[in-house]
Coordinates of C-alpha atoms in Angstrom, one line a residue:
Chain S
X1 CA 40.1 72.7 125.1
X2 CA 39.8 70.8 128.3
X3 CA 43.1 69.2 129.3
X4 CA 42.8 66.3 131.7
X5 CA 46.0 65.4 133.3
X6 CA 46.5 61.9 134.8
X7 CA 49.7 59.9 135.1
X8 CA 51.2 62.7 133.0
X9 CA 48.7 62.0 130.2
X10 CA 46.1 64.1 128.6
X11 CA 43.2 63.4 126.3
X12 CA 43.4 65.5 123.1
X13 CA 42.3 65.2 119.5
X14 CA 44.9 65.2 116.9
X15 CA 44.1 68.7 115.9
X16 CA 44.2 70.0 119.4
X17 CA 47.5 68.3 120.1
X18 CA 49.0 69.7 116.9
X19 CA 47.7 73.2 117.7
X20 CA 49.2 72.7 121.2
X21 CA 52.5 71.8 119.6
X22 CA 52.4 75.0 117.6
X23 CA 51.7 77.0 120.7
X24 CA 54.7 75.4 122.4
X25 CA 56.9 76.1 119.3
X26 CA 55.6 79.7 119.2
X27 CA 56.3 80.4 115.5
X28 CA 56.9 84.0 114.3
X29 CA 54.2 83.7 111.6
X30 CA 51.2 81.5 110.8
X31 CA 49.3 82.2 107.6
X32 CA 46.2 80.0 107.2
X33 CA 42.9 79.5 105.6
X34 CA 41.0 76.8 107.6
X35 CA 39.5 73.7 105.9
X36 CA 37.9 70.5 107.2
X37 CA 39.2 68.4 108.8
X38 CA 42.2 70.6 109.8
X39 CA 40.0 73.6 110.8
X40 CA 40.4 73.0 114.6
X41 CA 44.2 73.4 114.3
X42 CA 43.9 77.0 113.3
X43 CA 40.8 77.6 115.5
X44 CA 42.7 76.4 118.6
X45 CA 45.8 78.2 117.5
X46 CA 44.0 81.5 116.8
X47 CA 42.7 81.3 120.4
X48 CA 46.3 81.0 121.7
X49 CA 47.1 84.1 119.6
X50 CA 44.1 86.0 120.9
X51 CA 45.0 85.1 124.5
X52 CA 48.5 86.3 124.0
X53 CA 49.8 82.8 124.8
X54 CA 52.0 83.0 121.7
X55 CA 53.8 85.9 120.0
X56 CA 52.8 84.6 116.5
X57 CA 51.7 87.0 113.8
X58 CA 48.5 85.2 112.6
X59 CA 47.7 86.1 109.0
X60 CA 44.2 85.2 108.0
X61 CA 44.1 85.1 104.2
X62 CA 41.4 84.6 101.6
X63 CA 42.7 81.2 100.2
X64 CA 45.2 78.5 100.6
X65 CA 47.2 79.8 97.7
X66 CA 47.5 83.0 99.6
X67 CA 48.2 81.2 102.9
X68 CA 51.2 79.5 101.3
X69 CA 52.3 82.6 99.6
X70 CA 52.3 84.6 102.9
X71 CA 54.1 81.7 104.5
X72 CA 56.8 82.0 101.7
X73 CA 57.1 85.7 102.1
X74 CA 57.4 85.5 105.8
X75 CA 59.9 82.6 105.7
X76 CA 62.1 84.4 103.2
X77 CA 62.1 87.4 105.5
X78 CA 63.6 85.2 108.1
X79 CA 60.6 84.2 110.2
X80 CA 59.9 80.7 111.7
X81 CA 56.6 79.8 109.9
X82 CA 53.9 77.2 110.2
X83 CA 50.5 76.5 108.7
X84 CA 47.9 73.7 108.3
X85 CA 45.6 72.5 105.6
X86 CA 43.9 69.6 104.0
X87 CA 42.6 68.2 100.7
X88 CA 41.5 71.0 98.3
X89 CA 43.4 73.4 100.5
X90 CA 46.7 71.6 99.7
X91 CA 45.7 71.3 96.1
X92 CA 45.2 75.0 95.9
X93 CA 48.6 75.6 97.4
X94 CA 50.2 73.5 94.6
X95 CA 52.0 76.1 92.8
X96 CA 53.4 77.6 95.9
X97 CA 54.5 74.4 97.5
X98 CA 57.2 74.1 94.7
X99 CA 58.3 77.8 95.4
X100 CA 58.6 77.1 99.1
X101 CA 60.9 74.1 98.5
X102 CA 62.7 75.7 95.6
X103 CA 63.5 78.7 97.7
X104 CA 64.7 76.3 100.4
X105 CA 62.3 77.7 103.0
X106 CA 61.9 75.6 106.2
X107 CA 58.1 76.1 106.5
X108 CA 56.2 73.4 108.7
X109 CA 52.8 72.5 107.4
X110 CA 50.4 70.1 109.2
X111 CA 48.4 68.3 106.6
X112 CA 45.3 66.5 107.9
X113 CA 44.8 63.8 105.2
X114 CA 41.5 64.2 103.3
X115 CA 40.2 62.9 100.0
X116 CA 40.2 65.0 96.9
X117 CA 37.1 66.0 95.0
X118 CA 35.1 64.9 92.9
X119 CA 32.9 63.6 94.2
X120 CA 33.3 65.8 97.2
X121 CA 34.2 64.0 100.5
X122 CA 35.6 65.3 103.7
X123 CA 37.0 62.0 105.1
X124 CA 40.4 60.5 105.1
X125 CA 42.5 59.2 102.4
X126 CA 46.0 60.1 101.3
X127 CA 45.2 61.7 97.8
X128 CA 46.1 65.2 99.0
X129 CA 49.6 64.7 100.4
X130 CA 50.5 61.9 98.0
X131 CA 49.7 64.2 95.1
X132 CA 52.2 66.6 96.5
X133 CA 54.9 63.9 97.0
X134 CA 57.1 65.4 94.2
X135 CA 56.8 68.9 95.4
X136 CA 60.2 68.9 97.2
X137 CA 58.7 68.8 100.7
X138 CA 59.9 66.3 103.3
X139 CA 56.9 64.3 104.3
X140 CA 56.5 62.6 107.7
X141 CA 53.4 60.4 108.4
X142 CA 51.8 59.8 111.8
X143 CA 50.0 56.8 113.2
X144 CA 48.6 58.4 116.4
X145 CA 47.7 61.6 118.1
X146 CA 50.9 61.2 120.1
X147 CA 53.0 60.8 117.0
X148 CA 51.4 63.7 115.1
X149 CA 52.2 65.9 118.2
X150 CA 55.7 64.6 118.4
X151 CA 56.4 64.9 114.7
X152 CA 55.7 68.6 114.8
X153 CA 58.8 69.3 116.9
X154 CA 61.0 66.9 114.9
X155 CA 59.7 68.6 111.7
X156 CA 61.0 72.0 112.9
X157 CA 64.5 70.5 113.7
X158 CA 64.7 68.7 110.4
X159 CA 63.4 71.7 108.2
X160 CA 65.8 74.3 109.8
X161 CA 68.9 72.2 109.9
X162 CA 71.5 74.1 107.9
X163 CA 72.3 70.9 105.9
X164 CA 68.6 70.6 104.9
X165 CA 66.6 73.9 104.6
X166 CA 63.6 72.4 103.1
X167 CA 59.8 72.6 104.0
X168 CA 58.3 69.7 106.0
X169 CA 54.8 68.3 105.8
X170 CA 53.5 66.5 108.8
X171 CA 50.6 64.2 107.7
X172 CA 48.0 62.5 109.8
X173 CA 44.6 61.0 109.1
X174 CA 41.5 63.2 108.8
X175 CA 38.8 62.5 111.5
X176 CA 40.4 59.2 112.5
X177 CA 43.3 61.0 114.1
X178 CA 42.3 64.7 113.8
X179 CA 39.0 64.4 115.6
X180 CA 39.6 61.4 117.9
X181 CA 40.5 62.0 121.5
X182 CA 43.4 59.8 122.5
X183 CA 45.8 59.6 125.5
X184 CA 49.0 61.5 124.8
X185 CA 51.9 62.7 126.9
X186 CA 52.8 66.4 126.5
X187 CA 56.3 67.7 126.5
X188 CA 57.2 70.5 128.9
X189 CA 57.3 74.0 127.3
X190 CA 60.9 74.7 128.3
X191 CA 62.0 71.3 127.0
X192 CA 60.2 72.1 123.6
X193 CA 62.1 75.4 123.4
X194 CA 65.4 73.6 124.0
X195 CA 64.6 70.8 121.5
X196 CA 63.6 73.1 118.6
X197 CA 66.1 75.8 119.5
X198 CA 66.2 79.4 118.2
X199 CA 65.8 79.9 114.5
X200 CA 68.7 81.9 113.2
X201 CA 68.6 81.8 109.4
X202 CA 72.0 82.3 107.7
X203 CA 70.3 84.5 105.0
X204 CA 67.1 86.5 105.0
X205 CA 65.5 89.2 102.9
X206 CA 65.3 91.6 105.8
X207 CA 69.1 91.5 106.6
X208 CA 70.2 94.6 104.7
X209 CA 73.8 94.0 105.8
X210 CA 73.9 90.8 103.8
X211 CA 71.4 91.4 100.9
X212 CA 70.3 88.2 99.1
X213 CA 67.9 87.3 96.3
X214 CA 65.3 84.5 96.6
X215 CA 63.6 82.8 93.7
X216 CA 65.4 84.8 91.0
X217 CA 65.2 84.0 87.3
X218 CA 67.5 81.3 86.3
X219 CA 68.2 80.3 82.7
X220 CA 69.6 76.9 81.4
X221 CA 73.0 78.0 82.6
X222 CA 72.0 77.7 86.4
X223 CA 68.6 76.3 86.9
X224 CA 69.7 72.6 87.0
X225 CA 72.4 73.4 89.6
X226 CA 69.8 74.8 91.9
X227 CA 67.7 71.6 91.5
X228 CA 70.7 69.5 91.9
X229 CA 71.5 71.3 95.3
X230 CA 67.9 70.9 96.3
X231 CA 67.9 67.2 95.5
X232 CA 71.2 66.7 97.5
X233 CA 69.5 68.5 100.5
X234 CA 66.5 66.1 100.3
X235 CA 69.0 63.3 100.2
X236 CA 70.8 64.6 103.3
X237 CA 67.6 65.2 105.2
X238 CA 67.2 61.4 105.7
X239 CA 70.0 61.3 108.2
X240 CA 68.9 64.5 109.8
X241 CA 65.4 63.1 110.3
X242 CA 66.9 60.0 111.9
X243 CA 69.0 62.1 114.2
X244 CA 65.9 64.2 115.2
X245 CA 64.0 61.0 115.9
X246 CA 66.8 59.6 118.1
X247 CA 67.3 62.8 119.9
X248 CA 63.6 63.1 120.6
X249 CA 63.7 59.6 122.0
X250 CA 66.7 60.3 124.2
X251 CA 65.0 63.5 125.7
X252 CA 61.4 62.4 125.9
X253 CA 61.4 58.5 125.8
X254 CA 59.7 58.1 122.5
X255 CA 62.2 57.3 119.7
X256 CA 61.3 57.5 116.1
X257 CA 63.0 55.9 113.1
X258 CA 62.6 56.3 109.3
X259 CA 59.9 53.6 109.6
X260 CA 58.2 51.6 112.2
X261 CA 58.8 47.8 112.1
X262 CA 56.4 45.6 113.9
X263 CA 57.2 41.9 114.5
X264 CA 59.1 41.9 111.2
X265 CA 62.3 40.1 112.5
X266 CA 61.2 36.5 111.6
X267 CA 58.2 37.4 109.5
X268 CA 57.3 35.3 106.5
X269 CA 54.8 37.7 105.2
X270 CA 54.2 41.4 105.9
X271 CA 51.9 44.4 105.2
X272 CA 53.4 47.8 104.4
X273 CA 50.9 50.5 105.4
X274 CA 50.9 54.1 106.5
X275 CA 49.2 56.3 109.2
X276 CA 46.4 55.2 111.4
X277 CA 45.5 52.0 109.7
X278 CA 48.9 50.6 110.7
X279 CA 47.6 50.3 114.3
X280 CA 44.6 48.2 113.1
X281 CA 46.9 46.1 111.1
X282 CA 49.1 45.5 114.2
X283 CA 46.1 44.1 116.0
X284 CA 45.6 41.7 113.1
X285 CA 49.3 40.7 113.4
X286 CA 49.0 39.9 117.1
X287 CA 45.9 37.7 116.3
X288 CA 47.8 35.8 113.7
X289 CA 50.9 35.5 115.8
X290 CA 48.8 33.8 118.5
X291 CA 48.0 31.2 115.9
X292 CA 51.7 30.7 115.3
X293 CA 51.8 32.6 112.0
X294 CA 54.9 34.7 111.3
X295 CA 53.5 38.0 110.2
X296 CA 54.5 41.6 110.6
X297 CA 54.0 45.3 109.6
X298 CA 56.2 48.0 108.2
X299 CA 54.9 51.5 108.6
X300 CA 56.8 54.1 106.7
X301 CA 57.0 57.4 108.6
X302 CA 59.5 59.3 106.2
X303 CA 58.0 59.1 102.8
X304 CA 60.0 62.0 101.4
X305 CA 62.8 61.4 101.1
X306 CA 62.0 57.8 100.5
X307 CA 64.4 55.6 102.5
X308 CA 64.5 52.8 99.9
X309 CA 67.7 51.1 101.0
X310 CA 66.6 50.9 104.6
X311 CA 63.1 49.7 103.7
X312 CA 64.5 47.0 101.3
X313 CA 66.9 45.9 104.1
X314 CA 64.0 45.6 106.6
X315 CA 61.9 43.6 104.2
X316 CA 64.6 41.3 102.8
X317 CA 64.0 37.6 103.6
X318 CA 60.2 38.1 103.6
X319 CA 58.4 35.7 101.3
X320 CA 55.4 37.8 100.3
X321 CA 54.6 41.4 100.9
X322 CA 51.4 43.4 100.5
X323 CA 51.6 47.2 100.0
X324 CA 48.4 49.0 101.0
X325 CA 47.8 52.5 99.6
X326 CA 45.1 54.8 100.9
X327 CA 45.2 56.5 97.4
X328 CA 45.0 55.6 93.8
X329 CA 47.5 57.0 91.4
X330 CA 44.9 56.3 88.6
X331 CA 47.7 54.7 86.5
X332 CA 46.4 51.2 86.3
X333 CA 49.5 50.2 88.2
X334 CA 48.8 50.6 91.9
X335 CA 49.4 53.4 94.4
X336 CA 52.6 55.4 95.1
X337 CA 53.6 53.4 98.1
X338 CA 53.2 50.2 96.2
X339 CA 55.4 51.5 93.3
X340 CA 58.1 52.8 95.5
X341 CA 58.4 49.9 97.9
X342 CA 58.3 47.5 95.0
X343 CA 61.0 49.4 93.2
X344 CA 63.1 49.6 96.4
X345 CA 63.0 45.8 96.5
X346 CA 64.5 45.3 93.0
X347 CA 68.0 45.3 94.1
X348 CA 67.5 42.4 96.6
X349 CA 69.2 39.2 95.6
X350 CA 66.0 37.3 96.5
X351 CA 63.1 39.4 95.7
X352 CA 59.9 38.8 97.7
X353 CA 56.6 38.4 95.9
X354 CA 54.8 41.8 96.1
X355 CA 51.3 42.9 95.4
X356 CA 49.4 46.2 96.0
X357 CA 46.0 46.8 97.4
X358 CA 44.1 50.2 97.6
X359 CA 41.8 50.5 100.6
X360 CA 39.9 53.1 102.6
X361 CA 39.4 55.8 100.0
X362 CA 37.1 58.7 101.3
X363 CA 37.1 57.4 104.8
X364 CA 35.9 53.8 104.0
X365 CA 36.5 51.9 107.1
X366 CA 39.6 49.5 107.3
X367 CA 39.0 46.8 109.9
X368 CA 41.0 44.0 111.5
X369 CA 39.2 41.6 109.2
X370 CA 40.4 43.5 106.1
X371 CA 44.0 43.2 107.3
X372 CA 43.3 39.5 108.0
X373 CA 42.0 39.1 104.5
X374 CA 45.2 40.5 103.0
X375 CA 47.3 38.2 105.2
X376 CA 45.2 35.3 103.8
X377 CA 46.0 36.4 100.3
X378 CA 49.7 36.6 101.2
X379 CA 49.8 33.1 102.5
X380 CA 48.1 31.9 99.3
X381 CA 50.9 33.6 97.3
X382 CA 53.5 31.9 99.5
X383 CA 51.9 28.5 98.9
X384 CA 51.3 28.8 95.2
X385 CA 54.4 30.9 94.4
X386 CA 52.0 33.0 92.2
X387 CA 50.3 36.3 92.4
X388 CA 46.8 36.2 90.9
X389 CA 46.1 40.0 90.9
X390 CA 49.0 42.4 91.1
X391 CA 46.8 45.5 92.1
X392 CA 43.2 45.8 93.1
X393 CA 40.9 47.5 95.5
X394 CA 39.8 46.1 98.8
X395 CA 37.3 47.5 101.4
X396 CA 34.8 47.9 98.5
Chain X
X1 CA 42.0 40.6 120.2
X2 CA 42.7 43.5 122.5
X3 CA 40.4 43.8 125.5
X4 CA 38.4 47.0 125.6
X5 CA 35.0 48.4 126.1
X6 CA 33.2 50.0 123.2
X7 CA 30.3 52.5 123.4
X8 CA 28.1 54.0 120.7
X9 CA 26.1 57.2 121.2
X10 CA 23.1 58.0 119.1
X11 CA 21.6 61.5 118.9
X12 CA 20.8 64.3 116.7
X13 CA 23.1 67.2 116.0
X14 CA 23.1 69.7 118.8
X15 CA 21.9 67.2 121.4
X16 CA 25.4 66.8 122.7
X17 CA 26.4 63.2 122.1
X18 CA 29.8 64.2 120.7
X19 CA 30.5 66.1 123.8
X20 CA 29.1 63.2 126.0
X21 CA 31.6 60.9 124.3
X22 CA 34.3 63.4 124.9
X23 CA 33.4 63.8 128.6
X24 CA 33.2 60.0 129.1
X25 CA 36.6 59.7 127.5
X26 CA 38.1 62.3 129.7
X27 CA 36.6 60.8 132.8
X28 CA 38.0 57.4 132.0
X29 CA 41.3 58.7 131.1
X30 CA 41.3 60.4 134.5
X31 CA 40.7 57.0 136.0
X32 CA 44.0 55.9 134.4
X33 CA 42.5 54.2 131.3
X34 CA 43.4 54.4 127.7
X35 CA 40.7 56.0 125.8
X36 CA 39.4 57.0 122.3
X37 CA 36.4 59.3 121.8
X38 CA 35.5 60.2 118.3
X39 CA 32.4 61.3 116.3
X40 CA 31.1 60.1 113.0
X41 CA 30.7 63.1 110.8
X42 CA 28.1 63.3 108.0
X43 CA 26.1 66.2 106.7
X44 CA 26.4 69.0 109.3
X45 CA 23.0 70.3 109.9
X46 CA 20.9 70.7 113.1
X47 CA 18.7 67.7 113.8
X48 CA 20.7 65.2 111.6
X49 CA 21.3 61.8 113.1
X50 CA 24.9 61.8 114.7
X51 CA 26.9 58.9 116.2
X52 CA 29.8 59.2 118.5
X53 CA 32.0 56.4 120.0
X54 CA 34.3 55.4 122.8
X55 CA 36.9 52.8 123.2
X56 CA 38.2 52.3 126.7
X57 CA 41.0 50.0 127.7
X58 CA 43.7 49.2 130.3
X59 CA 46.2 49.1 127.5
X60 CA 47.2 51.3 124.7
X61 CA 44.4 51.2 121.9
X62 CA 45.9 50.7 118.5
X63 CA 42.6 50.0 116.6
X64 CA 41.7 53.0 114.4
X65 CA 38.5 51.7 112.8
X66 CA 34.9 52.4 113.4
X67 CA 33.1 50.8 116.4
X68 CA 30.7 48.4 114.8
X69 CA 29.9 46.0 117.6
X70 CA 29.4 48.1 120.7
X71 CA 28.3 46.5 123.9
X72 CA 27.0 49.8 125.3
X73 CA 24.6 51.9 123.3
X74 CA 23.2 55.2 124.5
X75 CA 20.3 56.7 122.7
X76 CA 19.7 60.4 123.4
X77 CA 16.7 60.7 121.0
X78 CA 14.2 57.8 120.9
X79 CA 12.7 59.1 117.6
X80 CA 15.9 57.6 116.0
X81 CA 14.9 54.1 117.0
X82 CA 12.5 53.3 114.1
X83 CA 14.8 54.8 111.5
X84 CA 16.6 51.7 109.7
X85 CA 19.4 53.8 108.5
X86 CA 20.4 55.0 112.0
X87 CA 20.4 51.2 113.1
X88 CA 20.6 51.7 116.9
X89 CA 20.7 47.9 117.5
X90 CA 23.2 47.2 114.6
X91 CA 26.1 44.9 115.6
X92 CA 25.2 44.8 119.2
X93 CA 26.1 41.6 121.0
X94 CA 23.6 39.3 122.9
X95 CA 24.7 40.9 126.3
X96 CA 24.4 44.5 125.0
X97 CA 23.3 47.3 127.3
X98 CA 21.0 50.0 126.0
X99 CA 20.3 53.3 127.8
X100 CA 17.5 55.4 126.3
X101 CA 16.4 58.9 127.0
X102 CA 12.6 58.3 127.3
X103 CA 9.8 58.7 129.9
X104 CA 8.8 55.1 129.0
X105 CA 9.5 52.0 131.0
X106 CA 12.3 49.7 130.1
X107 CA 9.8 46.9 129.1
X108 CA 8.1 49.4 126.6
X109 CA 11.6 50.3 125.3
X110 CA 12.7 46.7 124.9
X111 CA 9.6 46.2 122.7
X112 CA 10.3 49.3 120.6
X113 CA 13.9 48.3 120.2
X114 CA 12.9 44.8 119.0
X115 CA 14.7 43.1 121.9
X116 CA 11.9 41.1 123.5
X117 CA 13.1 37.7 124.6
X118 CA 16.8 38.8 124.0
X119 CA 19.5 38.9 126.6
X120 CA 20.2 42.6 126.2
X121 CA 19.5 44.8 129.2
X122 CA 17.4 47.9 128.6
X123 CA 17.7 51.1 130.9
X124 CA 15.5 54.2 130.6
X125 CA 15.4 57.6 132.1
X126 CA 13.7 60.8 131.3
X127 CA 17.0 62.6 130.7
X128 CA 15.3 65.4 128.8
X129 CA 13.0 66.3 131.8
X130 CA 16.0 65.9 134.3
X131 CA 18.1 68.2 132.2
X132 CA 15.3 70.8 131.9
X133 CA 15.0 70.9 135.7
X134 CA 18.7 70.9 136.5
X135 CA 20.5 72.6 133.6
X136 CA 17.5 74.7 132.4
X137 CA 17.4 73.3 128.8
X138 CA 17.1 70.0 127.2
X139 CA 20.6 68.4 127.3
X140 CA 20.0 64.7 127.7
X141 CA 23.6 63.8 127.4
X142 CA 24.5 64.9 130.9
X143 CA 22.0 62.8 132.9
X144 CA 22.8 59.9 130.5
X145 CA 26.4 59.8 131.6
X146 CA 25.1 59.5 135.2
X147 CA 22.9 56.6 134.0
X148 CA 25.8 55.0 132.4
X149 CA 27.7 54.9 135.7
X150 CA 24.7 53.2 137.4
X151 CA 24.1 50.7 134.5
X152 CA 27.8 49.7 134.1
X153 CA 30.8 49.2 136.2
X154 CA 33.5 50.7 133.9
X155 CA 33.0 54.3 135.1
X156 CA 32.0 55.6 138.5
X157 CA 29.7 58.6 139.2
X158 CA 32.5 60.2 141.2
X159 CA 34.9 60.0 138.3
X160 CA 32.4 61.6 136.1
X161 CA 31.5 64.4 138.5
X162 CA 35.2 65.1 139.5
X163 CA 36.2 65.2 135.9
X164 CA 33.5 67.6 135.0
X165 CA 34.2 69.9 138.0
X166 CA 37.9 70.0 137.2
X167 CA 37.9 70.3 133.4
X168 CA 35.1 72.6 132.8
X169 CA 35.5 75.1 135.8
X170 CA 37.1 77.5 133.3
X171 CA 34.6 77.0 130.5
X172 CA 31.4 77.2 132.5
X173 CA 30.0 79.3 135.4
X174 CA 29.7 77.7 138.9
X175 CA 25.9 77.6 138.2
X176 CA 26.2 75.6 135.0
X177 CA 28.7 73.2 136.6
X178 CA 26.3 72.7 139.5
X179 CA 23.4 72.1 137.2
X180 CA 25.3 69.5 135.2
X181 CA 26.5 67.7 138.3
X182 CA 23.0 67.6 139.6
X183 CA 21.9 66.2 136.2
X184 CA 24.5 63.5 136.4
X185 CA 23.4 62.6 140.0
X186 CA 19.7 62.5 139.1
X187 CA 20.5 60.3 136.0
X188 CA 22.3 57.9 138.3
X189 CA 19.5 57.7 140.7
X190 CA 16.5 57.8 138.4
X191 CA 17.6 55.3 135.7
X192 CA 15.7 52.0 135.7
X193 CA 16.5 48.8 134.0
X194 CA 15.5 45.2 133.3

């Protein structure tokens, strides 16, 4: 990896930037089974291991199921643990994802978003991480290379917070972000160390002075209490994520909230959209603003937990909203983002008109003109007061 | 719309166009620009047509879609020109600039590109031969970077050479660096256009 330094900025792909973040975090254990398009994270990181740039024990396993299993074992033993995957890899981890969260293990996973088979496709959509949205993992989504890098440090802080202790998935778009070189500012090694801090788990399997059990058999008399506590931890993690984003901003000048609002204050219509396509949508917003149209974008960062009150509050007063999913729940009722944002708006006194659109599956390009088309539709809804089609595909 | 320069590279897998886009991006970043450099991935096999892209701007680049209307098109392998699915002229504006690796003249290439009577500029250089003589193997991307500096004004030869010397000193031997720098210089000097 060639690092070009100018005005404190370097040019890195999303994968290289995230691998560099992992190098700076220097986790105790990384167990991984590389898969496109996240391969280069582990490729770069294994270089750091081989060069002695990190003290991490790199465990090269034979499948993603084993990768997550090894992460769980290491985390329960008291290690700071990270891994990376995509698509079928995350799908193969499925069973173990729930075990990681149920055992309250603060593992950090970089998920490079890629479509699920069949038909086979290596390009970006959000089917993989959206399928894992109920697995008890905190999910943070990233628009740019810079944000993917920054989110890795925040993820460690959130996961390991004693009021949280949950695994965190940092998601960013396959190829679009993972393989594109963009300008980013790197954080100094010592400052990273200070921000993420030392990991001192209160309990761990290897502490024989305080023996504990993880993932024991629970019957109807206790299982629901475990789940209730896990649910409360997920609920608490929202404020911890907010704190981590604020603290990151204070230290490094880039503050992050639960979501990113772009020109929403006086907006009449808005698009809600995640990850890299939000940037393209912002360009469309600026175009329309020049014509005097009051339009805006809301880009959720924290999808798990889902900050429904804050999102509803940010969207109240807007006349019509389009929610764009890069995934189909195959439910004949729109994607997950559509369903959750629409549900969040239910308690508003004056509910905006809302429709859902599915775009960009399997890496299909989403351009400024596609965003402009959606804004056109939104204005038609405002004029007529009617939604013709509640959910449908665009970019076909 | 935001103001930026868009570049499309055409080549075949293993000809180095992905690396060329990367090196161009790094050199522009070094000159204080905001950059994007990204490849288009398809079937991964040697010789398959490959595209790579750059966006370069004075401001932060928020667009994350494909480059479909590039002003600058670099063609590392002229055998791609007649293939309709490759579409080397697709989406190019009237004032596009084409740089082709070929021993042929710009006038001959203009004809092959179907750009006779059009406002586009066509530049040619024998990048394969230059790279053979300077680097020791066919690596058309390096002389083409030099040619790009000559044919356009958004990157200087110095920025390309300095970036390469600084960034790749660890990766390559001094001899390889020297060969690549010579290839860029010769690409800059030998490119011809109309």
